[in-house]
Amino acid sequence: MTEKADKRKVVVIGAGPVGALAALYAAVRGDDVEVYELRGGMSNLFKFYFARALISHFYESVYAASVADILAAKQVCLIADIIISDPRSFAQLVSKAQRDLAESVRILDLRDPSTTPLNFTKSINLALSERGINSMRQAGVKGLIEDILKETIPMNARMIHGRSKLGDLYEDSQQYDVHGRSIHAVDRAGLNKRLLDSLEAMPNVTFFFDHKLTGADFKKNTAWFEHRLAAPKTDHAQNASQPSASAGDHQRNPEKEVHFDLLIGADGAHSAARYHLMKFARVNYQQEYIDTLWCEFHISARAVGSEFAISPNHLHIWPGSSFMFIAIPSLDHSFTCTLFAPSSTFASLNKDPESSLPSFFDQKFPGVSPELITKEDLIKQFSENPHLPLISIKCTPYHYGSSAVIVGDAAHAMVPFYGQGMNAGLEDVRVLFDFLDDYGVYKSTSTSPSLSSVPSFTTSPSSSPPALPSPSLSSPPSQLGLSNKDPSALAAALSAYTKHRTPDAQTINDLALNNYLEMRSSVTSPLYQVRKFVEETLYHYFPSLGWGTQYSRVSFSNERYSAVKARSEWQGKVLHWVVGGVGLGLSAGILWGLKTSMGLKAKFGISLVRA
């Protein structure tokens, strides 16, 4: 789409990984894209000095002392904000020397390491798997996924830690996949930076950091944003380490009115886009806080040689009946760790962490402290890092007419126990734009059809697995006869996306909750290990049967989540039937053998059973 009249204006709310990828998909298709992000990272003091240098350039006196007298600090900051928000205006206003100065300033946005993610001081380390990789691969940006994968650490197995009955520490490696495939530990900030860098290189993309969505009229395709001089430190009341923003933390500025053709909300679990969407669409909404809190810990690299303290190619798990401690490798050879435990446990440990925490870890997570984290560091990290809740959100529909759609955590926030939160959000973007392409929203349509029909699966065991969704549209795009600017094409695509994606998103939400039980206890269960062995053996030696573990299908394929669950349930029923049948047959055989033996002995004095 080269003509201005053919271009669509897409507004993306949220510049995290999911929002950035959505912006990339739209920009590659030729849309004019504006990305609005609540967070920023540039301090008012720095803005003041930058604006002071800029204005002094106009007065032909570098760093003139009179600048502070000409404009109040508040006004200077506002000027700096306007310039940073629109780099193209900046290029028109100043010389090349001043533009070079902007290069040193521009990185102080969401890519600045000091920028705090919403709700957290740090984010739970991310696990990147096939769905996320495939979605970024299909973004149409050369070298994107290759550059991202270079900055990841492959993890091909879980490492289960524990203490034997004899008191010895042990490690048990459990491969994720019989073919040795890996998930990838990735730094959220590094991933986000690479996506934003790709966006910044595109001439049809504009960033607006420190902008809060304050209102939207989806009937008139209009949104309002407050441009904040300093974003609050948190939006979560339970984040104890981040004090609530006071009235003096930022000054409310006049709202900016923005018109759009499509608004994509990718602003997280506490989504402002979803909040305003619910005023127009009849959204069914379900929110649940599970009775588990989490706290982040850190295992440093070894002092000698700066090597990893434990194996870097594993996701390390210390399971417990109602507790869990995990460790994920980082590129600097450290490990980001997370303690998950009931809120009552945190409350008990908080009373006297100096005496209770070391003994708790020694009992529940043997080998962590003092072997990997000193007792002093353990207590310090537990006391200083916030103890945060875990939320699960389901809602539907995800769209309103042709004007708005939500993706990622804004549509389906999930607990982190399947490592699919980000992957599902990135896959949302791919699936969404597949539907937009298929319904003729863009001139250059995709040749691969979306899976718009939601399949129904049989629940009774049979000799074959349930059928996969049919890869065909109920109404092929070629028959719709809609131009790419026709809002009815967009409305039809968004409606089909909601219908298709809702069962998948709700399925992975449920699987993530259920996987917490598996990770904290089932991984040590003989029954779990037997089923895993049987499924992987069938998968490896008899691939034509279509057998596979649920985890491998979720993490190493792009099969629909709802189809994965249906197939896993079918496999479970078959195994139950087979094991039950074998057990019944074995029992009958034993009884028959005993009966026959007794009959032969009584008649001929012959016994089939040796004494």
Coordinates of C-alpha atoms in Angstrom, one line a residue:
M1 CA 0.0 0.0 0.0
T2 CA 1.9 3.0 -1.2
E3 CA -0.8 5.6 -1.5
K4 CA -1.7 7.6 1.5
A5 CA -5.4 7.1 1.0
D6 CA -4.9 3.3 1.2
K7 CA -3.0 3.5 4.5
R8 CA -4.7 2.7 7.8
K9 CA -3.8 4.3 11.0
V10 CA -3.2 1.7 13.7
V11 CA -2.7 2.8 17.3
V12 CA -1.0 0.2 19.6
I13 CA -1.4 0.5 23.4
G14 CA 1.6 -1.0 25.1
A15 CA 5.2 -1.3 23.9
G16 CA 6.1 -4.6 25.6
P17 CA 7.0 -7.6 23.5
V18 CA 3.4 -8.3 22.4
G19 CA 2.6 -4.7 21.6
A20 CA 5.9 -4.2 19.8
L21 CA 5.3 -7.3 17.6
A22 CA 1.7 -6.1 16.8
A23 CA 3.1 -2.8 15.7
L24 CA 5.7 -4.6 13.5
Y25 CA 3.1 -6.7 11.8
A26 CA 1.0 -3.6 11.1
A27 CA 4.0 -1.5 10.0
V28 CA 5.3 -4.2 7.6
R29 CA 1.9 -4.2 5.9
G30 CA 2.2 -0.4 5.3
D31 CA 0.0 1.0 8.0
D32 CA 0.9 4.2 9.8
V33 CA 1.5 3.0 13.3
E34 CA 1.6 5.0 16.6
V35 CA 2.7 3.2 19.8
Y36 CA 1.6 4.6 23.1
E37 CA 3.3 3.4 26.3
L38 CA 2.7 4.4 29.9
R39 CA 6.2 3.8 30.9
G40 CA 9.2 6.0 30.0
G41 CA 12.4 6.0 31.9
M42 CA 13.7 9.6 31.3
S43 CA 14.0 11.6 34.5
N44 CA 12.7 15.2 34.6
L45 CA 16.1 16.4 35.6
F46 CA 17.7 14.9 32.5
K47 CA 14.9 16.3 30.4
F48 CA 15.6 19.8 31.9
Y49 CA 19.3 19.7 30.9
F50 CA 18.6 18.3 27.5
A51 CA 16.0 21.0 26.8
R52 CA 18.4 23.6 28.3
A53 CA 21.1 22.6 25.8
L54 CA 18.5 22.6 22.9
I55 CA 17.1 26.0 23.7
S56 CA 20.6 27.5 24.2
H57 CA 21.4 26.3 20.7
F58 CA 18.7 28.6 19.4
Y59 CA 20.2 31.5 21.3
E60 CA 23.7 30.6 19.9
S61 CA 25.1 30.3 23.4
V62 CA 25.9 26.8 24.7
Y63 CA 24.5 26.0 28.1
A64 CA 23.6 29.6 28.7
A65 CA 23.0 30.3 32.4
S66 CA 20.1 32.5 31.5
V67 CA 18.0 29.6 30.0
A68 CA 16.7 28.7 33.5
D69 CA 15.5 32.2 33.9
I70 CA 13.8 32.3 30.5
L71 CA 11.7 29.2 31.0
A72 CA 10.6 27.6 34.2
A73 CA 11.8 24.0 34.7
K74 CA 8.3 22.7 34.2
Q75 CA 8.0 24.3 30.8
V76 CA 11.5 23.1 29.7
C77 CA 10.5 19.6 30.6
L78 CA 7.3 19.9 28.5
I79 CA 9.3 21.1 25.5
A80 CA 11.7 18.2 25.9
D81 CA 8.8 15.7 26.2
I82 CA 7.3 17.0 22.9
I83 CA 10.6 16.6 21.1
I84 CA 11.4 13.2 22.4
S85 CA 7.9 12.0 21.6
D86 CA 8.3 12.9 17.9
P87 CA 11.8 12.3 16.6
R88 CA 10.8 13.6 13.1
S89 CA 9.8 17.0 14.6
F90 CA 13.1 17.0 16.4
A91 CA 15.0 16.5 13.2
Q92 CA 13.2 19.4 11.7
L93 CA 13.9 21.7 14.6
V94 CA 17.6 21.2 15.3
S95 CA 20.9 20.8 13.6
K96 CA 22.8 17.6 13.0
A97 CA 24.8 18.2 16.2
Q98 CA 21.7 18.4 18.2
R99 CA 20.3 15.3 16.5
D100 CA 23.4 13.5 17.6
L101 CA 22.6 14.5 21.1
A102 CA 19.2 13.0 20.7
E103 CA 20.7 9.7 19.8
S104 CA 22.1 9.6 23.3
V105 CA 18.8 10.5 24.8
R106 CA 16.5 8.3 22.7
I107 CA 17.6 5.1 24.3
L108 CA 16.2 6.3 27.7
D109 CA 12.8 5.0 27.0
L110 CA 11.3 1.6 27.6
R111 CA 14.7 0.1 26.6
D112 CA 16.5 1.7 29.5
P113 CA 17.4 -1.0 32.0
S114 CA 16.3 1.2 34.8
T115 CA 12.7 1.3 33.5
T116 CA 10.5 -0.6 35.9
P117 CA 8.0 -3.0 34.3
L118 CA 4.4 -2.4 35.5
N119 CA 3.5 -4.4 38.6
F120 CA 7.0 -5.7 39.2
T121 CA 10.5 -4.5 40.2
K122 CA 11.7 -7.2 37.8
S123 CA 9.8 -9.6 35.6
I124 CA 9.8 -13.4 36.0
N125 CA 12.4 -14.7 33.5
L126 CA 10.8 -15.5 30.2
A127 CA 10.8 -18.9 28.4
L128 CA 10.6 -18.5 24.7
S129 CA 9.3 -21.5 22.8
E130 CA 8.1 -22.4 19.3
R131 CA 4.9 -20.4 19.2
G132 CA 6.7 -17.2 20.1
I133 CA 9.6 -17.9 17.8
N134 CA 7.3 -18.7 14.9
S135 CA 5.3 -15.5 15.4
M136 CA 8.4 -13.3 15.4
R137 CA 9.8 -15.3 12.4
Q138 CA 6.7 -14.4 10.4
A139 CA 6.8 -10.7 11.3
G140 CA 8.6 -10.0 8.0
V141 CA 11.7 -8.4 9.5
K142 CA 14.9 -9.8 8.2
G143 CA 17.3 -11.2 10.9
L144 CA 14.9 -10.5 13.8
I145 CA 14.5 -14.0 15.2
E146 CA 18.1 -14.9 14.5
D147 CA 19.3 -11.9 16.5
I148 CA 16.9 -12.7 19.3
L149 CA 17.9 -16.4 19.5
K150 CA 21.6 -15.4 19.7
E151 CA 20.7 -13.7 23.1
T152 CA 19.0 -16.8 24.6
I153 CA 20.1 -19.9 26.5
P154 CA 18.6 -23.2 25.3
M155 CA 17.1 -25.3 28.1
N156 CA 16.4 -28.9 26.9
A157 CA 15.3 -30.4 30.2
R158 CA 14.1 -29.9 33.7
M159 CA 16.6 -30.5 36.5
I160 CA 14.7 -31.8 39.6
H161 CA 16.6 -31.2 42.9
G162 CA 16.0 -32.9 46.2
R163 CA 17.4 -34.9 49.1
S164 CA 17.3 -38.7 49.2
K165 CA 16.1 -40.7 52.3
L166 CA 19.8 -41.2 53.2
G167 CA 20.2 -37.4 53.3
D168 CA 22.2 -37.0 50.1
L169 CA 21.5 -34.2 47.6
Y170 CA 20.5 -35.4 44.2
E171 CA 19.7 -34.1 40.7
D172 CA 17.4 -35.7 38.2
S173 CA 17.4 -34.5 34.6
Q174 CA 14.0 -34.9 32.8
Q175 CA 14.1 -34.0 29.1
Y176 CA 11.3 -31.9 27.8
D177 CA 11.2 -33.7 24.5
V178 CA 12.2 -37.1 23.3
H179 CA 13.9 -35.5 20.2
G180 CA 16.0 -33.1 22.4
R181 CA 14.2 -29.9 21.5
S182 CA 14.7 -26.9 23.8
I183 CA 12.9 -23.9 25.1
H184 CA 14.9 -20.7 25.4
A185 CA 15.6 -18.6 28.5
V186 CA 15.4 -15.0 27.3
D187 CA 15.9 -11.7 29.0
R188 CA 12.7 -9.7 28.7
A189 CA 14.5 -6.3 28.4
G190 CA 16.8 -7.6 25.7
L191 CA 13.9 -9.1 23.7
N192 CA 11.9 -5.9 24.1
K193 CA 14.8 -3.8 23.0
R194 CA 15.4 -5.8 19.8
L195 CA 11.7 -5.5 18.8
L196 CA 11.6 -1.7 19.6
D197 CA 14.9 -1.2 17.6
S198 CA 13.2 -2.9 14.6
L199 CA 10.2 -0.6 15.0
E200 CA 12.3 2.5 15.3
A201 CA 14.0 1.8 12.0
M202 CA 10.7 2.0 10.2
P203 CA 9.6 5.4 8.9
N204 CA 5.9 4.8 9.4
V205 CA 6.2 4.1 13.2
T206 CA 6.1 6.8 15.9
F207 CA 6.6 6.2 19.6
F208 CA 4.9 8.1 22.4
F209 CA 6.3 7.1 25.8
D210 CA 5.0 8.4 29.1
H211 CA 1.5 8.5 27.6
K212 CA -1.5 7.1 29.5
L213 CA -4.7 6.0 27.8
T214 CA -7.4 7.9 29.7
G215 CA -10.4 7.5 27.4
A216 CA -11.7 6.0 24.2
D217 CA -14.8 6.2 22.0
F218 CA -14.8 3.1 19.8
K219 CA -17.8 4.3 17.9
K220 CA -16.0 7.4 16.8
N221 CA -12.5 5.7 16.6
T222 CA -11.1 8.3 19.0
A223 CA -8.8 7.9 22.0
W224 CA -7.4 10.3 24.6
F225 CA -4.0 10.2 26.2
E226 CA -2.4 12.1 29.1
H227 CA 1.2 13.0 28.5
R228 CA 2.8 12.6 31.9
L229 CA 6.0 14.3 32.9
A230 CA 6.8 11.5 35.2
A231 CA 5.0 8.1 35.2
P232 CA 4.1 6.7 38.6
K233 CA 6.4 3.9 39.8
T234 CA 3.8 1.3 39.9
D235 CA 0.2 0.5 39.2
H236 CA -0.2 -2.3 41.7
A237 CA -1.3 -1.7 45.2
Q238 CA 0.3 -4.8 46.5
N239 CA 3.8 -4.0 45.2
A240 CA 5.3 -3.1 48.6
S241 CA 8.6 -2.0 47.3
Q242 CA 7.1 0.6 45.0
P243 CA 5.3 3.3 47.0
S244 CA 2.1 4.7 45.6
A245 CA 2.4 7.7 43.4
S246 CA 1.5 10.9 45.2
A247 CA -0.2 13.9 43.8
G248 CA 3.2 15.5 43.3
D249 CA 4.8 12.7 41.4
H250 CA 3.4 14.0 38.1
Q251 CA 1.5 16.9 36.7
R252 CA -1.7 16.2 34.8
N253 CA -1.4 17.8 31.4
P254 CA -4.1 18.5 28.8
E255 CA -5.3 15.3 27.1
K256 CA -4.2 14.6 23.5
E257 CA -7.0 13.4 21.1
V258 CA -6.0 10.7 18.7
H259 CA -8.0 9.3 15.8
F260 CA -7.4 5.8 14.5
D261 CA -8.7 3.1 12.1
L262 CA -7.8 0.3 14.5
L263 CA -6.7 0.3 18.1
I264 CA -4.8 -2.8 19.4
G265 CA -4.6 -3.1 23.2
A266 CA -1.5 -4.9 24.4
D267 CA -1.1 -3.2 27.7
G268 CA -1.0 -6.1 30.1
A269 CA -3.2 -7.7 32.8
H270 CA -4.4 -4.4 34.2
S271 CA -5.3 -3.1 30.7
A272 CA -6.7 0.3 30.2
A273 CA -7.6 -0.7 26.6
R274 CA -9.7 -3.6 28.0
Y275 CA -11.3 -1.3 30.6
H276 CA -12.5 1.1 27.9
L277 CA -13.5 -1.8 25.5
M278 CA -15.9 -3.1 28.2
K279 CA -17.8 0.2 28.0
F280 CA -18.8 -0.7 24.4
A281 CA -18.7 -4.5 24.0
R282 CA -20.6 -6.9 26.2
V283 CA -17.5 -8.5 27.6
N284 CA -17.7 -11.6 29.8
Y285 CA -14.9 -11.1 32.3
Q286 CA -13.4 -13.5 34.9
Q287 CA -10.5 -12.6 37.2
E288 CA -8.9 -14.9 39.8
Y289 CA -6.0 -14.4 42.1
I290 CA -4.6 -17.8 43.1
D291 CA -3.5 -18.4 46.7
T292 CA 0.1 -18.2 45.8
L293 CA 2.6 -15.4 46.0
W294 CA 6.0 -15.1 44.3
C295 CA 9.4 -13.6 45.3
E296 CA 12.4 -13.2 43.1
F297 CA 15.9 -14.4 44.2
H298 CA 19.3 -14.3 42.5
I299 CA 22.1 -16.9 42.2
S300 CA 25.3 -15.2 41.2
A301 CA 28.0 -16.7 38.9
R302 CA 30.8 -18.5 40.6
A303 CA 33.4 -16.2 42.0
V304 CA 36.2 -18.1 40.3
G305 CA 35.9 -18.0 36.6
S306 CA 32.5 -16.5 36.6
E307 CA 30.9 -19.8 35.5
F308 CA 27.4 -20.9 36.1
A309 CA 26.9 -22.3 39.6
I310 CA 24.6 -25.1 38.2
S311 CA 23.9 -26.5 34.8
P312 CA 22.8 -23.6 32.4
N313 CA 20.8 -25.8 30.0
H314 CA 18.2 -26.8 32.5
L315 CA 15.2 -25.2 34.1
H316 CA 16.0 -26.1 37.7
I317 CA 13.1 -27.0 40.0
W318 CA 13.0 -27.7 43.7
P319 CA 9.5 -29.2 44.0
G320 CA 7.3 -29.4 47.1
S321 CA 3.8 -30.4 47.9
S322 CA 2.6 -26.8 48.0
F323 CA 5.8 -24.9 47.4
M324 CA 8.2 -24.5 44.5
F325 CA 11.6 -22.9 43.8
I326 CA 12.8 -22.5 40.3
A327 CA 16.0 -21.1 38.7
I328 CA 16.4 -20.0 35.1
P329 CA 19.8 -19.1 33.5
S330 CA 20.8 -15.6 32.4
L331 CA 23.4 -14.5 29.9
D332 CA 25.7 -13.1 32.6
H333 CA 26.0 -16.7 34.1
S334 CA 23.7 -15.9 37.0
F335 CA 20.3 -17.4 37.6
T336 CA 17.0 -15.6 38.2
C337 CA 15.1 -17.6 40.7
T338 CA 11.5 -17.5 42.0
L339 CA 9.9 -18.8 45.1
F340 CA 6.2 -19.8 44.8
A341 CA 4.3 -20.4 48.0
P342 CA 0.9 -19.9 49.6
S343 CA 0.3 -16.5 51.1
S344 CA 0.1 -18.0 54.6
T345 CA 3.6 -19.3 54.2
F346 CA 4.9 -15.8 53.2
A347 CA 3.0 -14.3 56.2
S348 CA 4.7 -16.8 58.5
L349 CA 8.2 -16.3 57.1
N350 CA 7.8 -12.5 57.2
K351 CA 7.4 -12.6 61.0
D352 CA 11.0 -13.5 61.6
P353 CA 12.9 -14.2 58.3
E354 CA 16.3 -14.3 59.9
S355 CA 15.5 -17.4 61.9
S356 CA 12.7 -19.1 59.9
L357 CA 13.8 -18.6 56.3
P358 CA 17.1 -20.5 56.3
S359 CA 15.6 -23.5 58.0
F360 CA 12.5 -23.4 55.6
F361 CA 14.8 -23.5 52.6
D362 CA 17.0 -26.2 54.0
Q363 CA 13.9 -28.4 54.6
K364 CA 11.9 -27.6 51.5
F365 CA 14.6 -26.7 48.9
P366 CA 17.8 -28.6 49.8
G367 CA 20.9 -27.4 48.1
V368 CA 19.8 -23.8 47.6
S369 CA 21.2 -22.2 50.7
P370 CA 24.0 -21.9 51.7
E371 CA 25.3 -23.8 48.7
L372 CA 24.0 -21.4 46.0
I373 CA 22.8 -18.4 47.9
T374 CA 24.4 -17.4 51.2
K375 CA 22.1 -17.2 54.2
E376 CA 22.7 -13.5 54.4
D377 CA 21.8 -12.9 50.8
L378 CA 18.8 -15.2 51.1
I379 CA 17.3 -13.2 53.9
K380 CA 18.2 -9.9 52.3
Q381 CA 16.6 -10.8 49.0
F382 CA 13.5 -12.1 50.6
S383 CA 13.1 -9.0 52.8
E384 CA 13.9 -6.4 50.0
N385 CA 12.2 -8.0 47.0
P386 CA 8.4 -7.6 46.8
H387 CA 6.0 -10.5 47.4
L388 CA 3.6 -10.4 44.5
P389 CA 0.4 -12.1 43.6
L390 CA -0.4 -14.2 40.5
I391 CA -3.5 -13.4 38.5
S392 CA -5.5 -15.3 35.9
I393 CA -7.8 -13.4 33.6
K394 CA -10.3 -14.7 31.0
C395 CA -12.6 -12.6 28.9
T396 CA -14.5 -12.6 25.6
P397 CA -15.1 -11.0 23.1
Y398 CA -11.7 -9.5 22.4
H399 CA -13.0 -6.9 19.9
Y400 CA -15.5 -4.2 19.2
G401 CA -16.8 -3.8 15.7
S402 CA -14.0 -2.8 13.4
S403 CA -12.3 -0.4 15.7
A404 CA -10.6 -2.2 18.6
V405 CA -9.1 -5.6 19.6
I406 CA -7.1 -6.7 22.7
V407 CA -4.2 -9.2 22.7
G408 CA -1.8 -10.8 25.1
D409 CA -2.3 -10.4 28.8
A410 CA -4.9 -7.8 28.2
A411 CA -7.1 -10.6 26.8
H412 CA -6.0 -13.6 28.8
A413 CA -3.4 -13.1 31.6
M414 CA -2.2 -16.4 33.0
V415 CA -0.1 -17.7 35.7
P416 CA 3.5 -18.5 34.6
F417 CA 3.7 -22.2 35.2
Y418 CA 3.6 -23.3 31.6
G419 CA 5.9 -20.6 30.3
Q420 CA 3.3 -19.7 27.7
G421 CA 2.2 -16.2 28.7
M422 CA 4.4 -14.3 26.3
N423 CA 4.4 -17.0 23.7
A424 CA 0.6 -17.1 23.7
G425 CA 0.5 -13.3 23.4
L426 CA 3.0 -13.3 20.5
E427 CA 0.9 -16.0 18.8
D428 CA -2.2 -13.8 19.3
V429 CA -0.5 -11.3 17.0
R430 CA 0.3 -13.9 14.3
V431 CA -3.2 -15.4 14.4
L432 CA -4.9 -11.9 14.4
F433 CA -3.0 -10.7 11.3
D434 CA -3.6 -14.1 9.6
F435 CA -7.3 -13.3 9.8
L436 CA -6.8 -9.7 8.7
D437 CA -4.9 -11.0 5.7
D438 CA -7.4 -13.8 4.9
Y439 CA -10.4 -11.4 5.1
G440 CA -8.9 -9.0 2.6
V441 CA -8.2 -6.3 5.1
Y442 CA -4.8 -5.8 3.3
K443 CA -4.4 -5.8 -0.4
S444 CA -1.6 -8.5 -0.4
T445 CA -3.5 -11.4 1.2
S446 CA -1.9 -14.4 2.7
T447 CA -2.2 -17.7 0.8
S448 CA -2.5 -19.7 4.0
P449 CA -6.0 -19.8 5.4
S450 CA -6.8 -19.2 9.0
L451 CA -8.5 -21.8 11.2
S452 CA -11.7 -20.0 11.9
S453 CA -13.9 -23.0 12.8
V454 CA -13.8 -24.2 16.4
P455 CA -13.7 -28.0 16.3
S456 CA -15.7 -30.3 18.4
F457 CA -13.9 -33.4 19.8
T458 CA -15.2 -36.7 20.9
T459 CA -14.6 -37.5 24.5
S460 CA -14.9 -41.2 24.3
P461 CA -11.8 -43.4 23.7
S462 CA -11.4 -44.6 20.2
S463 CA -8.8 -46.1 17.9
S464 CA -7.8 -42.7 16.5
P465 CA -7.2 -39.3 17.9
P466 CA -9.7 -36.5 17.5
A467 CA -9.5 -34.7 14.2
L468 CA -7.5 -31.4 13.9
P469 CA -9.4 -28.2 12.9
S470 CA -10.2 -28.0 9.3
P471 CA -7.8 -25.4 7.6
S472 CA -10.5 -23.6 5.7
L473 CA -12.6 -20.4 6.1
S474 CA -16.3 -20.6 6.3
S475 CA -16.4 -17.7 3.9
P476 CA -13.2 -17.5 1.7
P477 CA -11.8 -14.0 1.5
S478 CA -12.0 -14.1 -2.3
Q479 CA -15.8 -14.3 -2.0
L480 CA -16.2 -11.4 0.4
G481 CA -15.6 -8.7 -2.2
L482 CA -14.4 -6.2 0.4
S483 CA -11.7 -3.6 -0.1
N484 CA -9.0 -3.2 2.4
K485 CA -10.4 0.1 3.7
D486 CA -13.9 -1.2 4.0
P487 CA -14.6 -1.4 7.8
S488 CA -16.9 -4.4 7.4
A489 CA -14.0 -6.5 6.2
L490 CA -12.1 -5.5 9.4
A491 CA -15.1 -6.2 11.6
A492 CA -15.6 -9.6 10.0
A493 CA -11.9 -10.5 10.6
L494 CA -12.0 -9.3 14.2
S495 CA -15.1 -11.3 14.9
A496 CA -13.7 -14.4 13.4
Y497 CA -10.5 -13.9 15.4
T498 CA -12.4 -13.7 18.6
K499 CA -14.4 -16.8 17.8
H500 CA -11.3 -18.7 16.9
R501 CA -8.9 -17.6 19.6
T502 CA -11.1 -17.6 22.7
P503 CA -11.2 -21.4 23.3
D504 CA -7.4 -21.6 22.8
A505 CA -6.6 -18.7 25.2
Q506 CA -9.0 -20.1 27.8
T507 CA -7.4 -23.6 27.4
I508 CA -3.9 -22.4 28.0
N509 CA -5.0 -20.4 31.0
D510 CA -6.4 -23.7 32.5
L511 CA -3.3 -25.7 31.5
A512 CA -1.0 -23.1 33.2
L513 CA -2.9 -23.4 36.4
N514 CA -2.9 -27.2 36.3
N515 CA 0.8 -27.3 35.4
Y516 CA 1.6 -25.8 38.8
L517 CA 0.6 -29.0 40.4
E518 CA 2.8 -31.0 38.0
M519 CA 5.8 -28.8 38.5
R520 CA 5.7 -28.7 42.3
S521 CA 4.8 -32.4 43.0
S522 CA 3.9 -34.6 40.0
V523 CA 7.4 -34.5 38.5
T524 CA 8.5 -36.8 41.3
S525 CA 5.6 -39.1 41.0
P526 CA 6.3 -42.6 39.5
L527 CA 2.9 -42.6 37.8
Y528 CA 3.7 -39.3 36.0
Q529 CA 7.1 -40.6 34.9
V530 CA 5.6 -43.9 33.6
R531 CA 3.0 -42.0 31.5
K532 CA 5.7 -39.7 30.2
F533 CA 7.9 -42.6 29.3
V534 CA 5.0 -44.5 27.5
E535 CA 3.9 -41.4 25.5
E536 CA 7.5 -40.5 24.5
T537 CA 8.2 -44.0 23.5
L538 CA 5.2 -44.2 21.3
Y539 CA 6.0 -40.7 19.9
H540 CA 9.6 -41.7 19.1
Y541 CA 9.1 -45.2 17.6
F542 CA 5.6 -45.0 16.2
P543 CA 5.2 -41.3 15.0
S544 CA 2.4 -42.4 12.6
L545 CA 0.1 -42.9 15.6
G546 CA 0.2 -39.1 16.2
W547 CA 1.1 -39.7 19.8
G548 CA 3.0 -37.1 21.9
T549 CA 3.2 -35.5 25.4
Q550 CA 1.0 -32.5 26.1
Y551 CA 4.1 -30.5 27.0
S552 CA 5.8 -31.2 23.7
R553 CA 2.7 -30.2 21.8
V554 CA 2.3 -27.0 23.7
S555 CA 6.0 -25.9 23.7
F556 CA 7.3 -27.3 20.4
S557 CA 4.4 -27.0 17.9
N558 CA 1.9 -24.5 16.7
E559 CA -1.0 -26.8 17.1
R560 CA -4.0 -25.0 18.7
Y561 CA -4.1 -25.1 22.4
S562 CA -7.7 -26.5 22.4
A563 CA -6.6 -29.3 20.0
V564 CA -3.6 -30.1 22.2
K565 CA -5.8 -30.5 25.3
A566 CA -8.4 -32.6 23.4
R567 CA -5.7 -34.9 22.1
S568 CA -4.0 -35.2 25.5
E569 CA -7.4 -36.1 27.1
W570 CA -7.9 -38.7 24.4
Q571 CA -4.5 -40.2 25.0
G572 CA -5.2 -40.3 28.8
K573 CA -8.4 -42.2 28.2
V574 CA -6.7 -44.7 25.8
L575 CA -3.9 -45.3 28.3
H576 CA -6.4 -45.7 31.1
W577 CA -8.4 -48.2 29.0
V578 CA -5.2 -50.1 27.9
V579 CA -3.8 -50.2 31.4
G580 CA -7.2 -51.1 32.8
G581 CA -7.6 -53.8 30.1
V582 CA -4.1 -55.2 30.7
G583 CA -4.7 -55.2 34.5
L584 CA -8.0 -57.0 34.1
G585 CA -6.5 -59.5 31.6
L586 CA -3.5 -60.1 33.9
S587 CA -5.7 -60.7 36.9
A588 CA -8.0 -63.0 34.9
G589 CA -4.9 -64.9 33.6
I590 CA -3.6 -65.3 37.1
L591 CA -6.9 -66.6 38.4
W592 CA -7.3 -68.9 35.4
G593 CA -3.8 -70.2 36.0
L594 CA -4.4 -70.9 39.7
K595 CA -7.8 -72.5 38.9
T596 CA -6.3 -74.7 36.2
S597 CA -3.4 -75.6 38.4
M598 CA -5.6 -76.7 41.2
G599 CA -7.8 -78.7 38.8
L600 CA -4.9 -80.6 37.2
K601 CA -3.4 -81.3 40.6
A602 CA -6.7 -82.7 41.9
K603 CA -7.2 -84.9 38.8
F604 CA -3.7 -85.9 37.8
G605 CA -1.5 -84.8 40.6
I606 CA 0.1 -82.2 38.3
S607 CA 0.8 -78.7 39.4
L608 CA 1.5 -75.7 37.2
V609 CA 2.8 -73.7 40.1
R610 CA 6.2 -74.7 41.5
A611 CA 6.6 -75.2 45.2

